[in-house]
Coordinates of C-alpha atoms in Angstrom, one line a residue:
M1 CA 152.8 77.8 -18.6
P2 CA 154.9 74.6 -18.6
P3 CA 155.5 72.8 -15.3
I4 CA 158.6 73.8 -13.3
R5 CA 159.7 70.2 -13.2
S6 CA 159.0 67.3 -15.4
D7 CA 160.1 64.5 -13.1
T8 CA 157.5 65.1 -10.3
D9 CA 155.7 62.0 -9.2
T10 CA 153.3 61.1 -6.4
H11 CA 155.1 59.8 -3.2
H12 CA 152.4 59.7 -0.5
V13 CA 149.1 61.0 0.8
G14 CA 149.4 62.1 4.5
I15 CA 146.8 61.9 7.1
T16 CA 147.4 63.5 10.5
V17 CA 145.7 61.4 13.3
S18 CA 145.6 61.9 17.1
D19 CA 146.1 58.2 17.9
L20 CA 148.1 55.9 15.6
D21 CA 147.3 52.9 17.8
T22 CA 143.5 53.4 17.1
V23 CA 143.8 54.3 13.4
L24 CA 146.5 52.0 12.1
P25 CA 144.5 48.7 12.5
F26 CA 141.7 50.2 10.3
Y27 CA 144.0 50.9 7.4
R28 CA 146.0 47.7 7.8
D29 CA 143.4 45.1 8.9
V30 CA 140.1 46.5 7.4
L31 CA 141.4 48.2 4.3
G32 CA 144.3 45.7 3.7
L33 CA 147.2 48.1 3.3
S34 CA 150.5 46.7 4.4
V35 CA 153.0 48.5 6.7
A36 CA 156.0 49.5 4.6
D37 CA 157.8 51.6 7.2
E38 CA 157.4 52.9 10.8
F39 CA 159.7 55.7 12.2
T40 CA 159.8 58.8 14.3
V41 CA 161.1 62.2 13.5
A42 CA 162.0 65.0 15.9
G43 CA 164.5 67.9 16.2
P44 CA 164.6 71.5 15.0
E45 CA 164.7 70.6 11.4
L46 CA 161.2 69.0 11.5
A47 CA 159.9 71.9 13.7
D48 CA 161.2 74.4 11.2
A49 CA 159.9 72.5 8.2
I50 CA 156.3 72.3 9.5
D51 CA 156.4 75.5 11.5
V52 CA 155.5 74.0 14.8
D53 CA 157.8 74.7 17.8
G54 CA 159.2 71.5 19.4
A55 CA 157.4 69.2 17.0
S56 CA 158.0 65.5 16.8
G57 CA 156.1 62.9 14.9
A58 CA 155.4 59.1 14.8
F59 CA 154.9 58.0 11.2
V60 CA 153.6 54.8 9.6
H61 CA 153.8 54.4 5.8
L62 CA 151.3 52.0 4.3
E63 CA 151.1 50.7 0.8
G64 CA 148.8 48.8 -1.5
S65 CA 149.8 47.4 -4.9
R66 CA 150.8 50.7 -6.5
N67 CA 153.5 53.3 -5.8
C68 CA 151.7 55.9 -3.8
R69 CA 151.8 55.4 0.0
V70 CA 149.4 56.5 2.7
E71 CA 151.3 58.1 5.5
L72 CA 149.6 58.2 9.0
V73 CA 151.3 60.6 11.4
E74 CA 150.7 61.4 15.0
F75 CA 152.3 64.8 15.9
E76 CA 153.3 66.2 19.3
P77 CA 152.3 68.8 20.3
A78 CA 148.9 68.0 18.9
V79 CA 146.1 70.4 18.2
R80 CA 142.9 68.8 19.2
E81 CA 140.6 71.1 17.2
V82 CA 139.1 69.2 14.3
P83 CA 137.7 71.0 11.2
A84 CA 134.3 70.1 9.8
A85 CA 134.7 67.0 7.6
G86 CA 132.1 67.4 5.0
L87 CA 133.4 66.3 1.6
N88 CA 131.9 69.4 -0.2
Q89 CA 133.7 71.8 2.2
P90 CA 136.7 73.7 0.6
G91 CA 139.8 72.2 2.1
A92 CA 138.2 68.8 2.8
T93 CA 140.5 65.8 2.0
H94 CA 140.1 62.1 1.5
V95 CA 142.3 59.2 0.4
G96 CA 141.0 57.1 -2.5
L97 CA 141.6 53.3 -2.6
E98 CA 140.8 51.0 -5.5
V99 CA 139.4 47.5 -5.1
G100 CA 138.5 44.9 -7.7
D101 CA 135.0 44.1 -6.3
L102 CA 133.4 46.9 -4.3
A103 CA 130.2 45.0 -3.5
A104 CA 132.3 42.2 -1.9
F105 CA 134.4 44.7 -0.1
D106 CA 131.3 46.4 1.3
E107 CA 129.9 43.0 2.4
A108 CA 133.1 42.1 4.2
L109 CA 133.3 45.4 6.2
P110 CA 133.1 45.0 9.9
A111 CA 129.7 46.3 11.4
D112 CA 131.4 49.1 13.3
V113 CA 132.9 50.8 10.2
T114 CA 130.9 54.0 9.5
T115 CA 129.9 54.3 5.8
L116 CA 128.2 57.3 4.2
S117 CA 126.4 54.9 1.8
G118 CA 126.7 51.6 0.2
P119 CA 128.3 51.3 -3.3
R120 CA 126.9 53.7 -5.9
T121 CA 127.7 53.8 -9.6
T122 CA 128.2 57.4 -10.7
E123 CA 127.3 58.7 -14.2
S124 CA 131.0 58.4 -15.1
G125 CA 130.7 54.7 -14.6
T126 CA 132.9 54.4 -11.6
T127 CA 131.4 52.6 -8.5
I128 CA 132.3 54.4 -5.3
M129 CA 131.5 54.5 -1.6
F130 CA 132.8 56.6 1.3
L131 CA 133.6 55.5 4.8
R132 CA 135.2 57.0 7.8
D133 CA 138.3 55.8 9.7
P134 CA 138.1 55.7 13.5
E135 CA 138.9 59.4 13.8
G136 CA 136.4 60.4 11.2
N137 CA 138.7 61.0 8.2
L138 CA 137.1 60.2 4.9
V139 CA 138.1 57.3 2.8
E140 CA 136.8 56.7 -0.8
V141 CA 136.8 53.1 -2.0
L142 CA 136.2 52.7 -5.7
E143 CA 135.9 50.1 -8.4
P144 CA 136.7 51.6 -11.8

């Protein structure tokens, strides 16, 4: 079956967080993404679109050197239940970021950043490592 549209392109990957002030410095200062935009959205249109009564959100768009942005969003009202974050669990998500030298990136990470392992080269030839942001969200950093 052919796609419905041929002009679809990636715009952003969204991560819902409970505290933007805690998480933003990790993506900006540790991972090196730059803040492209910051804004808030409220009103019945947002609440209807996301199916959450009275919803509002504070958004930060971050970007690297390519077109796809990382969107951090803190919603009100917030649900504080956090699903299990194992990467092999159906529904698990992560954002993937590319660096030129993963070993150097790993060495420069602050000591308080939680990593699942150091860099590992997979049988596909890609070197990867996973780490967690301050709220436990998974981030893959890779060197192709």
